[in-house]
Coordinates of C-alpha atoms in Angstrom, one line a residue:
X1 CA 89.0 91.9 80.7
X2 CA 90.0 89.4 83.5
X3 CA 93.4 89.9 85.1
X4 CA 95.6 86.9 83.9
X5 CA 98.9 88.1 85.2
X6 CA 98.9 85.9 88.3
X7 CA 98.7 82.7 86.1
X8 CA 101.4 83.8 83.7
X9 CA 103.6 85.1 86.4
X10 CA 103.4 81.8 88.2
X11 CA 104.1 79.5 85.3
X12 CA 106.9 81.8 84.2
X13 CA 108.5 81.6 87.6
X14 CA 108.2 77.8 87.6
X15 CA 109.7 77.7 84.1
X16 CA 112.5 80.0 85.0
X17 CA 113.2 78.0 88.1
X18 CA 113.3 74.8 86.1
X19 CA 115.5 76.4 83.4
X20 CA 117.9 77.8 86.0
X21 CA 118.1 74.4 87.6
X22 CA 118.8 72.7 84.3
X23 CA 121.4 75.3 83.4
X24 CA 123.1 75.0 86.8
X25 CA 123.1 71.2 86.5
X26 CA 124.3 71.4 82.9
X27 CA 127.2 73.7 84.0
X28 CA 128.2 71.2 86.7
X29 CA 127.9 68.3 84.4
X30 CA 129.9 70.1 81.7
X31 CA 132.7 71.0 84.1
X32 CA 132.8 67.5 85.7
X33 CA 132.3 65.7 82.4
X34 CA 134.9 67.7 80.6
X35 CA 137.4 67.1 83.4
X36 CA 136.8 63.4 83.4
X37 CA 136.7 63.1 79.6
X38 CA 139.8 65.3 79.3
X39 CA 141.7 63.2 81.8
X40 CA 140.6 60.0 80.1
X41 CA 141.5 61.3 76.6
X42 CA 144.8 62.8 77.9
X43 CA 145.7 59.4 79.5
X44 CA 144.8 57.7 76.2
X45 CA 146.9 60.1 74.2
X46 CA 149.8 59.7 76.6
X47 CA 149.6 55.9 76.4
X48 CA 149.5 56.1 72.6
X49 CA 152.5 58.5 72.6
X50 CA 154.4 56.3 75.0
X51 CA 153.9 53.3 72.7
X52 CA 155.2 55.2 69.7
X53 CA 158.1 56.6 71.7
X54 CA 158.8 53.1 73.2
X55 CA 158.9 51.7 69.7
X56 CA 161.4 54.3 68.6
X57 CA 163.5 53.7 71.7
X58 CA 163.6 50.0 71.0
X59 CA 164.7 50.6 67.4
X60 CA 167.2 53.3 68.3
X61 CA 169.5 51.5 70.6
X62 CA 171.6 49.7 68.0
X63 CA 172.0 52.9 65.7
X64 CA 173.0 54.8 68.8
X65 CA 175.7 52.2 69.7
X66 CA 177.2 52.4 66.2
X67 CA 176.4 56.2 65.9
X68 CA 174.3 55.5 62.8
X69 CA 172.8 59.1 62.5
X70 CA 171.0 58.5 59.3
X71 CA 169.0 55.6 60.7
X72 CA 168.2 57.7 63.7
X73 CA 167.0 60.6 61.6
X74 CA 164.8 58.1 59.6
X75 CA 163.3 56.8 62.9
X76 CA 162.4 60.2 64.3
X77 CA 160.9 61.4 61.0
X78 CA 159.0 58.2 60.5
X79 CA 157.6 58.6 64.1
X80 CA 156.6 62.2 63.4
X81 CA 154.8 61.2 60.2
X82 CA 153.2 58.1 61.7
X83 CA 150.2 60.1 63.1
X84 CA 148.7 63.5 62.6
X85 CA 148.7 63.9 66.3
X86 CA 152.6 63.6 66.6
X87 CA 154.0 67.1 66.4
X88 CA 157.7 66.2 66.8
X89 CA 160.2 63.5 67.8
X90 CA 163.8 63.7 68.7
X91 CA 166.5 61.7 70.4
X92 CA 168.6 63.4 73.0
X93 CA 171.7 62.0 74.6
X94 CA 172.9 64.0 77.6
X95 CA 172.5 67.6 76.5
X96 CA 173.1 66.8 72.8
X97 CA 170.3 66.2 70.3
X98 CA 171.3 63.2 68.2
X99 CA 168.4 63.3 65.7
X100 CA 165.3 65.5 65.4
X101 CA 162.2 65.8 63.3
X102 CA 162.4 69.6 63.5
X103 CA 163.6 71.5 60.5
X104 CA 166.7 73.2 61.8
X105 CA 167.5 73.4 65.5
X106 CA 165.4 71.8 68.2
X107 CA 163.8 74.5 70.4
X108 CA 165.9 75.2 73.5
X109 CA 162.8 75.4 75.6
X110 CA 162.0 71.8 74.9
X111 CA 165.6 70.7 75.8
X112 CA 165.5 72.5 79.2
X113 CA 162.0 71.3 79.9
X114 CA 163.2 68.1 81.6
X115 CA 165.9 67.2 84.0
X116 CA 167.8 64.0 84.2
X117 CA 165.5 61.0 84.8
X118 CA 162.2 63.0 84.4
X119 CA 159.8 60.9 82.3
X120 CA 156.4 62.3 83.4
X121 CA 154.1 63.8 80.7
X122 CA 154.3 67.6 80.5
X123 CA 151.9 69.9 78.7
X124 CA 153.7 72.7 76.9
X125 CA 152.9 75.5 74.4
X126 CA 154.5 75.2 71.0
X127 CA 153.8 77.8 68.3
X128 CA 150.6 78.7 70.1
X129 CA 149.3 75.1 70.3
X130 CA 149.2 72.8 73.3
X131 CA 151.5 69.8 73.0
X132 CA 151.9 66.9 75.4
X133 CA 155.6 66.2 75.8
X134 CA 156.5 62.5 76.5
X135 CA 159.9 61.0 77.3
X136 CA 160.9 57.3 76.9
X137 CA 164.3 56.1 78.0
X138 CA 166.6 54.1 75.7
X139 CA 168.1 51.1 77.4
X140 CA 167.0 52.4 80.8
X141 CA 168.3 55.8 80.0
X142 CA 171.9 54.8 79.6
X143 CA 171.9 55.7 75.9
X144 CA 169.6 58.7 76.0
X145 CA 165.9 59.5 75.7
X146 CA 163.3 59.6 73.0
X147 CA 161.2 62.8 73.2
X148 CA 157.8 62.8 71.5
X149 CA 155.3 65.6 71.3
X150 CA 151.6 64.9 70.8
X151 CA 149.3 67.7 69.7
X152 CA 146.1 68.3 71.6
X153 CA 144.0 69.4 68.6
X154 CA 142.0 66.2 68.4
X155 CA 141.5 66.3 72.1
X156 CA 140.1 69.8 71.8
X157 CA 137.8 68.6 69.0
X158 CA 136.5 65.8 71.2
X159 CA 136.0 68.3 74.1
X160 CA 133.9 70.5 71.9
X161 CA 131.8 67.6 70.6
X162 CA 131.2 66.5 74.2
X163 CA 130.2 70.1 75.1
X164 CA 127.8 70.3 72.1
X165 CA 126.1 67.0 73.0
X166 CA 125.8 68.1 76.6
X167 CA 124.4 71.5 75.5
X168 CA 121.9 69.8 73.2
X169 CA 120.8 67.6 76.0
X170 CA 120.5 70.6 78.3
X171 CA 118.5 72.6 75.7
X172 CA 116.1 69.6 75.4
X173 CA 115.7 69.4 79.1
X174 CA 115.1 73.2 79.3
X175 CA 112.4 73.1 76.7
X176 CA 110.8 70.1 78.5
X177 CA 111.1 72.0 81.8
X178 CA 109.3 75.1 80.3
X179 CA 106.5 72.9 78.9
X180 CA 106.1 71.0 82.2
X181 CA 106.3 74.3 84.2
X182 CA 103.6 75.9 81.9
X183 CA 101.3 73.0 82.3
X184 CA 101.8 72.8 86.1
X185 CA 101.6 76.5 86.5
X186 CA 98.4 76.7 84.5
X187 CA 96.9 73.9 86.5
X188 CA 97.7 75.7 89.7
X189 CA 97.3 79.4 88.6
X190 CA 94.0 79.1 86.8
X191 CA 92.0 78.1 89.9
X192 CA 94.0 80.7 91.9
X193 CA 93.1 83.4 89.3
X194 CA 89.4 82.4 89.5
X195 CA 89.6 82.9 93.3
X196 CA 91.1 86.3 92.8
X197 CA 88.4 87.3 90.3
X198 CA 85.7 85.9 92.7
X199 CA 87.2 87.9 95.6
X200 CA 87.3 91.1 93.5
X201 CA 83.6 90.8 92.6
X202 CA 82.5 89.4 96.0
X203 CA 79.9 91.5 97.8
X204 CA 78.9 90.0 101.2
X205 CA 75.6 91.9 101.0
X206 CA 74.6 89.9 97.8
X207 CA 73.9 86.3 98.5
X208 CA 75.1 83.9 95.7
X209 CA 73.5 80.5 95.2
X210 CA 75.9 77.6 95.0
X211 CA 79.7 77.6 95.4
X212 CA 81.6 80.9 94.8
X213 CA 84.3 79.1 92.7
X214 CA 84.4 75.6 91.3
X215 CA 86.9 73.4 93.3
X216 CA 89.1 71.7 90.7
X217 CA 92.7 70.9 90.0
X218 CA 95.0 68.8 92.1
X219 CA 94.1 67.6 95.6
X220 CA 95.7 70.6 97.2
X221 CA 94.2 73.1 94.8
X222 CA 90.7 71.5 95.2
X223 CA 91.0 71.7 99.0
X224 CA 92.0 75.4 98.6
X225 CA 88.9 76.0 96.5
X226 CA 86.7 74.3 99.2
X227 CA 88.3 76.4 101.9
X228 CA 87.9 79.6 99.8
X229 CA 84.1 78.9 99.5
X230 CA 83.8 78.3 103.2
X231 CA 85.7 81.5 103.9
X232 CA 83.4 83.5 101.7
X233 CA 80.3 82.0 103.3
X234 CA 81.8 83.0 106.7
X235 CA 82.3 86.5 105.4
X236 CA 78.7 86.6 104.3
X237 CA 77.6 85.4 107.7
X238 CA 79.9 87.9 109.5
X239 CA 78.6 90.7 107.3
X240 CA 75.0 89.8 108.0
X241 CA 75.7 89.7 111.7
X242 CA 77.6 93.0 111.6
X243 CA 74.6 94.5 109.7
X244 CA 72.2 93.3 112.4
X245 CA 74.4 94.7 115.1
X246 CA 74.6 98.0 113.2
X247 CA 70.9 98.2 112.9
X248 CA 70.4 97.3 116.5
X249 CA 72.8 100.0 117.6
X250 CA 71.1 102.5 115.3
X251 CA 67.7 101.6 116.8
X252 CA 69.0 101.8 120.4
X253 CA 70.5 105.2 119.8
X254 CA 67.3 106.4 118.1
X255 CA 65.2 105.4 121.1
X256 CA 67.7 107.0 123.5
X257 CA 67.6 110.2 121.4
X258 CA 63.8 110.0 121.4
X259 CA 63.8 109.8 125.2
X260 CA 66.0 113.0 125.3
X261 CA 63.5 114.7 123.0
X262 CA 60.4 113.8 125.0
X263 CA 61.2 116.3 127.8
X264 CA 61.2 119.2 125.3
X265 CA 58.3 117.9 123.3
X266 CA 56.2 117.7 126.5
X267 CA 56.4 121.4 126.7
X268 CA 55.3 121.7 123.0
X269 CA 52.2 119.5 123.8
X270 CA 51.3 121.0 127.2
X271 CA 50.9 124.5 125.9
X272 CA 48.3 123.6 123.2
X273 CA 46.6 121.3 125.7
X274 CA 46.2 124.1 128.2
X275 CA 44.7 126.3 125.5
X276 CA 42.3 123.5 124.5
X277 CA 41.1 122.9 128.0
X278 CA 40.5 126.7 128.5
X279 CA 38.5 126.8 125.2
X280 CA 36.4 123.8 126.3
X281 CA 35.5 125.4 129.6
X282 CA 34.5 128.6 127.9
X283 CA 32.4 126.7 125.3
X284 CA 30.7 124.7 128.1
X285 CA 29.2 128.0 129.5
X286 CA 26.9 128.3 126.5
X287 CA 26.7 132.1 126.6
X288 CA 29.3 132.9 124.0
X289 CA 28.4 134.9 120.9
X290 CA 28.7 133.1 117.6
X291 CA 31.9 135.1 116.5
X292 CA 33.6 134.2 119.8
X293 CA 32.6 130.6 119.6
X294 CA 34.0 130.3 116.1
X295 CA 37.3 132.0 117.3
X296 CA 37.6 129.4 120.1
X297 CA 36.9 126.5 117.7
X298 CA 39.7 127.9 115.4
X299 CA 42.1 128.1 118.4
X300 CA 41.2 124.5 119.3
X301 CA 41.8 123.3 115.7
X302 CA 45.2 125.2 115.7
X303 CA 46.2 123.6 119.0
X304 CA 45.3 120.1 117.8
X305 CA 47.3 120.6 114.6
X306 CA 50.3 121.6 116.6
X307 CA 50.0 118.5 118.8
X308 CA 49.5 116.4 115.7
X309 CA 52.6 117.8 114.1
X310 CA 54.7 117.2 117.2
X311 CA 53.5 113.6 117.6
X312 CA 54.0 113.0 113.8
X313 CA 57.6 114.2 114.0
X314 CA 58.3 112.0 117.0
X315 CA 56.6 108.9 115.4
X316 CA 58.4 109.6 112.1
X317 CA 61.8 109.8 113.9
X318 CA 61.2 106.7 116.1
X319 CA 59.8 104.4 113.4
X320 CA 62.5 102.0 111.9
X321 CA 62.7 101.6 108.2
X322 CA 65.1 100.3 105.5
X323 CA 67.8 102.5 104.1
X324 CA 66.8 104.3 101.0
X325 CA 69.2 106.8 99.4
X326 CA 67.5 109.6 97.5
X327 CA 68.4 113.2 96.5
X328 CA 67.8 115.4 99.5
X329 CA 68.3 119.1 100.1
X330 CA 71.0 119.5 102.8
X331 CA 69.4 122.8 104.2
X332 CA 66.1 121.0 104.5
X333 CA 67.7 118.1 106.4
X334 CA 69.3 120.6 108.7
X335 CA 66.0 122.5 109.2
X336 CA 64.1 119.3 110.0
X337 CA 66.6 118.2 112.6
X338 CA 66.7 121.6 114.2
X339 CA 62.9 121.8 114.3
X340 CA 62.8 118.4 116.1
X341 CA 65.4 119.5 118.7
X342 CA 64.2 123.1 119.1
X343 CA 61.8 122.5 122.0
X344 CA 64.7 121.0 124.0
X345 CA 67.0 123.8 123.0
X346 CA 64.4 126.4 124.0
X347 CA 63.8 124.7 127.3
X348 CA 67.5 125.2 128.0
X349 CA 67.5 128.7 126.5
X350 CA 69.9 127.7 123.7
X351 CA 69.6 129.3 120.3
X352 CA 69.8 127.5 117.0
X353 CA 70.5 128.6 113.4
X354 CA 71.1 127.1 110.0
X355 CA 73.4 128.8 107.4
X356 CA 74.8 127.9 104.0
X357 CA 78.5 128.7 103.3
X358 CA 79.3 129.9 99.8
X359 CA 77.2 129.0 96.7
X360 CA 76.6 125.7 94.9
X361 CA 74.2 122.8 94.7
X362 CA 73.5 121.5 98.3
X363 CA 71.6 118.4 97.2
X364 CA 73.0 115.2 98.7
X365 CA 72.3 111.5 98.3
X366 CA 70.8 110.5 101.6
X367 CA 68.2 108.6 103.5
X368 CA 66.1 111.3 105.1
X369 CA 65.4 109.5 108.4
X370 CA 68.9 108.2 108.9
X371 CA 70.6 111.4 108.0
X372 CA 68.1 113.2 110.2
X373 CA 69.0 110.8 113.1
X374 CA 72.7 111.5 112.6
X375 CA 72.1 115.3 112.7
X376 CA 69.8 114.9 115.8
X377 CA 72.6 113.0 117.5
X378 CA 75.1 115.8 116.8
X379 CA 72.6 118.5 117.9
X380 CA 71.9 116.7 121.1
X381 CA 75.6 116.4 121.9
X382 CA 76.1 120.1 121.0
X383 CA 73.1 121.1 123.2
X384 CA 74.5 119.0 126.1
X385 CA 77.8 120.9 126.2
X386 CA 76.5 124.4 125.3
X387 CA 75.8 126.6 128.3
X388 CA 72.5 128.5 128.8
X389 CA 72.4 131.5 126.6
X390 CA 74.7 129.9 124.0
X391 CA 73.9 128.9 120.5
X392 CA 74.1 125.8 118.3
X393 CA 74.8 126.4 114.6
X394 CA 74.4 124.2 111.6
X395 CA 76.4 125.3 108.5
X396 CA 76.2 123.8 105.1
X397 CA 79.7 123.4 103.6
X398 CA 81.1 122.3 100.3
X399 CA 84.2 120.4 99.1
X400 CA 85.0 118.2 96.1
X401 CA 82.1 115.9 95.5
X402 CA 80.7 116.3 99.0
X403 CA 78.4 118.5 101.0
X404 CA 78.9 118.8 104.7
X405 CA 76.4 119.5 107.5
X406 CA 78.6 121.0 110.2
X407 CA 77.2 121.3 113.8
X408 CA 79.1 123.9 115.9
X409 CA 78.6 124.4 119.7
X410 CA 79.7 126.9 122.3
X411 CA 80.9 124.3 124.7
X412 CA 84.4 124.0 126.2
X413 CA 85.6 121.6 123.5
X414 CA 86.8 118.0 123.7
X415 CA 89.9 117.4 125.9
X416 CA 93.0 116.4 123.9
X417 CA 93.5 113.2 125.9
X418 CA 90.1 111.7 124.9
X419 CA 89.8 112.8 121.3
X420 CA 91.0 109.5 120.0
X421 CA 88.3 107.7 121.9
X422 CA 85.2 109.7 121.1
X423 CA 84.1 107.3 118.3
X424 CA 84.5 104.2 120.5
X425 CA 81.1 102.5 121.1
X426 CA 79.8 103.0 124.6
X427 CA 82.4 105.7 125.4
X428 CA 80.7 108.7 127.0
X429 CA 81.6 111.7 129.1
X430 CA 78.0 112.1 130.3
X431 CA 77.0 110.9 133.8
X432 CA 75.7 107.4 134.0
X433 CA 72.1 107.1 132.9
X434 CA 72.3 110.2 130.7
X435 CA 73.7 108.6 127.6
X436 CA 74.4 105.3 125.8
X437 CA 77.8 106.2 124.5
X438 CA 76.6 105.2 121.0
X439 CA 75.8 108.6 119.5
X440 CA 78.9 109.4 117.6
X441 CA 79.6 105.7 116.8
X442 CA 76.1 105.4 115.3
X443 CA 76.5 108.7 113.4
X444 CA 79.8 107.5 111.9
X445 CA 78.0 104.2 110.9
X446 CA 75.3 106.2 109.2
X447 CA 77.9 108.3 107.4
X448 CA 79.7 105.1 106.2
X449 CA 76.5 103.6 105.0
X450 CA 76.0 106.8 102.9
X451 CA 79.5 106.7 101.4
X452 CA 80.4 109.7 103.4
X453 CA 82.5 110.4 106.6
X454 CA 82.4 112.2 109.9
X455 CA 85.0 115.0 110.4
X456 CA 86.0 116.8 113.6
X457 CA 87.5 120.2 114.1
X458 CA 88.6 121.8 117.4
X459 CA 88.8 125.7 117.0
X460 CA 91.2 127.6 119.2
X461 CA 88.3 129.7 120.5
X462 CA 86.8 126.6 122.0
X463 CA 83.8 124.4 121.1
X464 CA 83.7 121.6 118.6
X465 CA 82.7 121.4 115.0
X466 CA 81.5 118.0 113.8
X467 CA 80.7 117.7 110.1
X468 CA 78.6 115.0 108.5
X469 CA 80.0 114.8 104.9
X470 CA 77.6 113.3 102.4
X471 CA 78.0 112.6 98.7
X472 CA 76.8 115.4 96.4
X473 CA 74.2 114.3 93.9
X474 CA 76.2 115.8 91.0
X475 CA 79.3 113.9 92.0
X476 CA 77.4 110.6 92.5
X477 CA 75.9 110.9 89.0
X478 CA 79.3 111.6 87.5
X479 CA 80.8 108.5 89.1

C-alpha cells in the first residue's frame, strides 16, 4: 500500500495553521469588538439614564422647594418603573435621602459612593448584579441630586449575542480554511508523494523509458517535478559512470595480479617444457625400445596437460565477463585461488593451506571469477608481507546469514596509523612499480557487488586477517 502520510500530514498542517490563524484573529476581534461595543452600549445606556434622571431633576425642583415628599416619592418610583433597565432612583439632599425607590433604607454604600459635585458614571455591584450609577444635579446641585441606577443585564445580553455572531463567523471561516487547506495540501502533497514513491522504487541500474514522475500541479510543483526527473536521470548517468569506473578498476587490478602471477607460472611451465625437450631428444635417436618410447610419449602428454591447465587457469582468470551470482562452494573457491597462487608461493618458499572452521553449509552466492579475483588479491597481499618459510592460511568461517573466507598471513601486521587508509584507492605500502594500490579497494567493491563486506582483524600475535564475507545461499533464499 503506498505511503499517504506525507499528503495528509501536509494538508493537516495547513488546515491547523489556517484554523489557528482564524482562532487568533477571532480572539482579537472578539476582545476589540467587545470593548468597542461595550463602550458604545455603555455610553448609550448612560445617555438614556441621564435623560431619565434629568427629567426627574426637572420635575423635582418645585416639590423640593415646598418639601412635597409625596410628589417626590411618586417621581422616583415612576422613574424606577419606567424601564426594566432602571434598578433604582432616589433623591438626595446633602447627606439626607429625601425620596427613594428602595423598599426600606437606601444602601449606605450607594450614599458614600459619591462625593460632593461628583457626577461621573460609576459601575457598582448591587445584589450581585452590575449597575451603572448616574447622578444628575437639581438646579445646578443647590437643591440636591437625582441618583439613578441602570442595570447592565441587557448590556450583557447584547455582549453575548455579539460574541455568538462573531463565533459563528469564526466557525464558518475555520471550516472554509480547512476545506481550502485540504484542497491546497492535496494539490501540493499528491505530486510530492508520487516523487517519494518514485524515489523509493528507483533503481539507477534499471533504465526507465519516459519521465520518472508526471510533472503536474501548480507552476512551482510542476517545476519541481521536472527538476526531480532531471535529478533522477543524472543519478542514472552517475551510476552508469560509476559502474564503468568500477569495472575498469576491477580489470586493471586483474591485469596487475595476472602480472604478479606470471613469474610463478613461468616456473610451472618451464619444468614441463624441459621434460618435453628431453623426451623429444631421446625419441629423435630412434633406438628406443617400444615400451620406453610409449613411456616418453606418456610423459610428454602429461607435461602438455600440465602446461594446458596452467595456461587455462591464467586465461580464465584474466578474461573479463559479466557478473553472475550462483551457488558456489566456499572451500572450492578457496582451493581454486590457492591453486592459482601456489606457484608464486612455492617460489618464495611460503606454505598455503585451506581449513573450514566449525560445521555448517559453506555454500555462498557468488560469481566464481570475481570472488576468485578478490581472494587472489588477498592472497597476493598476504604473500607479499609473509617472510620466507612462513604460511598463508585460508579459513572458512560462519556467522548469521554469511560465510567468510578469511586470509591470514604471518607478516608484521598493518601499522595503526595507516589502518584507516588501507581501503583508499591507489594507497599502497609497496615500492613504486610493484603495486597499483587498488587491490583492497577492488576487493571491497567486489564484496559490495555480492551483498557482502570486507572485514579486518589485527591479532596481538601479529599478522593480519582479512575476511571476505559473502551471503550464504540458505540465508539468501530465506530473504
